[in-house]
Short mmCIF file of C-alpha atoms in Angstrom, two decimals:
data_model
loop_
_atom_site.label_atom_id
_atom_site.label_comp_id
_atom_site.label_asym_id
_atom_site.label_seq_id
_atom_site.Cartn_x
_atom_site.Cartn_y
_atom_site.Cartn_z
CA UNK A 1 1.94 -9.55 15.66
CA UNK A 2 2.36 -5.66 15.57
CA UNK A 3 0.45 -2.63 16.72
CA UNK A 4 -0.02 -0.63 13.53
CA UNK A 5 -0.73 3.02 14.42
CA UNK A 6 -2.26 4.26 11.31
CA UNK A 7 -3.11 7.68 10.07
CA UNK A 8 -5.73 7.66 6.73
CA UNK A 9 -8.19 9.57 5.68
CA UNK A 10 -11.42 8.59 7.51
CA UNK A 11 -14.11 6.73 4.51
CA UNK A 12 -11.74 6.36 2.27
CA UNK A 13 -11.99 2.62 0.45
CA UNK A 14 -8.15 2.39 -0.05
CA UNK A 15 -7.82 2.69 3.70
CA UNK A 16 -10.30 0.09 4.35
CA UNK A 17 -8.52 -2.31 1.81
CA UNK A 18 -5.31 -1.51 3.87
CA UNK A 19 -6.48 -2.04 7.44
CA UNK A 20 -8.17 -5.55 6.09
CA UNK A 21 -4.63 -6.63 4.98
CA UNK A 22 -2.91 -5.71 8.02
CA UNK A 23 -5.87 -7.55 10.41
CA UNK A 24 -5.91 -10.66 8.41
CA UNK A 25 -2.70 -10.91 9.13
CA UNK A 26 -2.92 -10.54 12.60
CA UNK A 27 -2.09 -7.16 13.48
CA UNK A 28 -3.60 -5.08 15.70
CA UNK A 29 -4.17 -1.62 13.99
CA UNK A 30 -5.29 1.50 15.50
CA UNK A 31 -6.47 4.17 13.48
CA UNK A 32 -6.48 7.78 13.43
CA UNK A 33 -7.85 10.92 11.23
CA UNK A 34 -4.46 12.07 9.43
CA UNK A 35 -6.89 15.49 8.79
CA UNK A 36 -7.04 16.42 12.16
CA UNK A 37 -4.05 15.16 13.76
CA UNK A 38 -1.71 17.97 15.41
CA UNK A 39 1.07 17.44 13.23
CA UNK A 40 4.59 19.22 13.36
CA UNK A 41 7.09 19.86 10.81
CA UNK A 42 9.63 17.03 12.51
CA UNK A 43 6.78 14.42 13.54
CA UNK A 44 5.78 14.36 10.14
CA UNK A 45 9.11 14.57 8.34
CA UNK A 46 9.27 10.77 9.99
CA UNK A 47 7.22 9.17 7.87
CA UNK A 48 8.98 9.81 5.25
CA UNK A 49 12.93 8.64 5.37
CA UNK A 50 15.22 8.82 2.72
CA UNK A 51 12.12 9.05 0.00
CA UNK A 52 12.52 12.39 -2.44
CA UNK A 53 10.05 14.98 -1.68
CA UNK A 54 8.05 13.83 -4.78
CA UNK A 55 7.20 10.71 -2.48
CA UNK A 56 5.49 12.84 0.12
CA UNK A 57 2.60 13.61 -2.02
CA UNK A 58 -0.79 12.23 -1.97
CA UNK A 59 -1.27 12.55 -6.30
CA UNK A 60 -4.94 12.43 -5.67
CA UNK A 61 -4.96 15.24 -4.10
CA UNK A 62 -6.57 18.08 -6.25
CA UNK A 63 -4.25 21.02 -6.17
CA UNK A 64 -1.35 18.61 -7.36
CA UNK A 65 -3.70 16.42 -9.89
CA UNK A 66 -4.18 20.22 -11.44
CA UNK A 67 -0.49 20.95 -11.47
CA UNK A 68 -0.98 24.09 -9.07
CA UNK A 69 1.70 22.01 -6.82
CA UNK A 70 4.55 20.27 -8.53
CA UNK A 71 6.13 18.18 -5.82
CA UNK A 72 9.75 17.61 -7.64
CA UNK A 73 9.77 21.43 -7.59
CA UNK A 74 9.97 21.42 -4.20
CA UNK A 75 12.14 21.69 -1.10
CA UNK A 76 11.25 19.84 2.17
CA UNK A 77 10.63 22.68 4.44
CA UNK A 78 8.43 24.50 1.36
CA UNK A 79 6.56 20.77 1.46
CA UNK A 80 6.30 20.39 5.09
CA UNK A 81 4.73 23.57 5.29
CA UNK A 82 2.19 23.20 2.23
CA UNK A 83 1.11 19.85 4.30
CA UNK A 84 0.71 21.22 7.54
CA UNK A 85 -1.64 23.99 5.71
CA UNK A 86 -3.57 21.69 3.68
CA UNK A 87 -3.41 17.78 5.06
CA UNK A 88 -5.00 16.33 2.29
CA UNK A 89 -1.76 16.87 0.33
CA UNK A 90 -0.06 14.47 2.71
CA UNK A 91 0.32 10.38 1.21
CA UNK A 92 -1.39 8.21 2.66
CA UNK A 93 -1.51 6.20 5.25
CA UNK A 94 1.18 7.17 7.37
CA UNK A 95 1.71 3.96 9.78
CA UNK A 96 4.15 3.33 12.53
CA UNK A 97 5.16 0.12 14.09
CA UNK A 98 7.35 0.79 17.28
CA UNK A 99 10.26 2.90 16.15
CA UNK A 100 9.54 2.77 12.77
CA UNK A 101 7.45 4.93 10.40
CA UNK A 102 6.48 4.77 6.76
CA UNK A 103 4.48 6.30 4.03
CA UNK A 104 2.35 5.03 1.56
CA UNK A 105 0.96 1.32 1.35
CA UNK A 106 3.02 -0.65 -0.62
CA UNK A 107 2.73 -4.41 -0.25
CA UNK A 108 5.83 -5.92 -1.24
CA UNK A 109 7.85 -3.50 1.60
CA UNK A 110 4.93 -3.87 4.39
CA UNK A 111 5.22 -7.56 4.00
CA UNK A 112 9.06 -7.65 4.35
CA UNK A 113 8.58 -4.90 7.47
CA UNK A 114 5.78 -6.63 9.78
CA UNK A 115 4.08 -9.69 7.41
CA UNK A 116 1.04 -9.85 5.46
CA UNK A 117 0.33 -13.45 5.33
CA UNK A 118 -3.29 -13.88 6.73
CA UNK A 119 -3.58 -15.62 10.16
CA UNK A 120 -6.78 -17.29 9.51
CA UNK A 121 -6.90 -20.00 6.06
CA UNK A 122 -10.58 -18.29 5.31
CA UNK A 123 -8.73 -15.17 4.66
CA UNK A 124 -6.29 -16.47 2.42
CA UNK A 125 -8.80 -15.40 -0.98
CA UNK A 126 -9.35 -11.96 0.48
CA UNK A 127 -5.55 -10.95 1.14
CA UNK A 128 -4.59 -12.63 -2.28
CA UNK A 129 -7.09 -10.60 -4.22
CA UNK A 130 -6.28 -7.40 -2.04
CA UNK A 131 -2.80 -7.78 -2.58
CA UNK A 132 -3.27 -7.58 -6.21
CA UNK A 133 -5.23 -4.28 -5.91
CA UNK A 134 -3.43 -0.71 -6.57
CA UNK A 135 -3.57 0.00 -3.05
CA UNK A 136 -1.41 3.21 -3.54
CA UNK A 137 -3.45 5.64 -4.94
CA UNK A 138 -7.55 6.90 -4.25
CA UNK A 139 -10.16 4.91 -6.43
CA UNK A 140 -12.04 8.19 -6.88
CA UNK A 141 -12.19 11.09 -8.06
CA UNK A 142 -11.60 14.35 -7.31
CA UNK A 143 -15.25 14.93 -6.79
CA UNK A 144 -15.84 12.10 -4.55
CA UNK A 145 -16.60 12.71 -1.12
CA UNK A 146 -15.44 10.79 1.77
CA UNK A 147 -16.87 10.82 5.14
CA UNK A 148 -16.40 13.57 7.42
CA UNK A 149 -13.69 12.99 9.52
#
């Protein structure tokens, strides 16, 4: 199984449905505050591959939910900069697996990359009703406050 370095918001419930999946199925995940890591420009242009700038974006996040940042009108260095001002405009989670880094938490390609089948037969209900879950996006809103991080 893999070590999943994983970068999320702290409190967040979409983060906690994540790690679940990824522990049920036998990986080892260590976790970190995305807020408050010392990101760069280049460490964080990683994450995010080929993927249009538009795909960068957390949509939760409040200054894009209000239109005040329109990710397609944006470059990547004018993105990259926004996020390393304001980290909560960052997708989420950011996770790395040796080599490789991703953005975003979605199933079907996290299951092809490292596996999602649960380890343990009592977990089998839990994954299968997790799996089915828009894992993508905050199950909040804007005014909800997660824990400090």
């Amino acid at each position: 199984m893999a070590t999943v370095i994983f970068y999320e918001k702290p409190g967040c419930q979409g983060g906690t449905k994540q790690k679940t999946l990824l522990t049920a199925a036998g990986h080892q995940v260590i976790a970190y505050n995305l807020l408050t890591e010392p990101w760069t420009a280049e460490r964080l242009r990683s994450f995010f591959g080929d993927r249009p700038v538009s795909e960068w974006f957390n949509r939760s996040a409040k200054r894009v939910k209000s239109g005040e940042i329109v990710p397609e009108n944006l470059d990547a260095q004018t993105a990259l900069m926004l996020m390393l001002k304001e980290p909560l405009l960052i997708r989420r989670p950011l996770m790395e697996v040796g080599d490789r880094r991703e953005v975003g938490f979605e199933v079907e390609k996290i299951d092809a990359w490292i596996g999602l089948i649960p380890k343990d037969a009592t977990l089998k209900d839990i994954t299968e009703k997790l799996m089915h879950q828009d894992l993508q996006t905050c199950s909040h809103n804007s005014e909800h406050k997660h824990q400090p991080g």
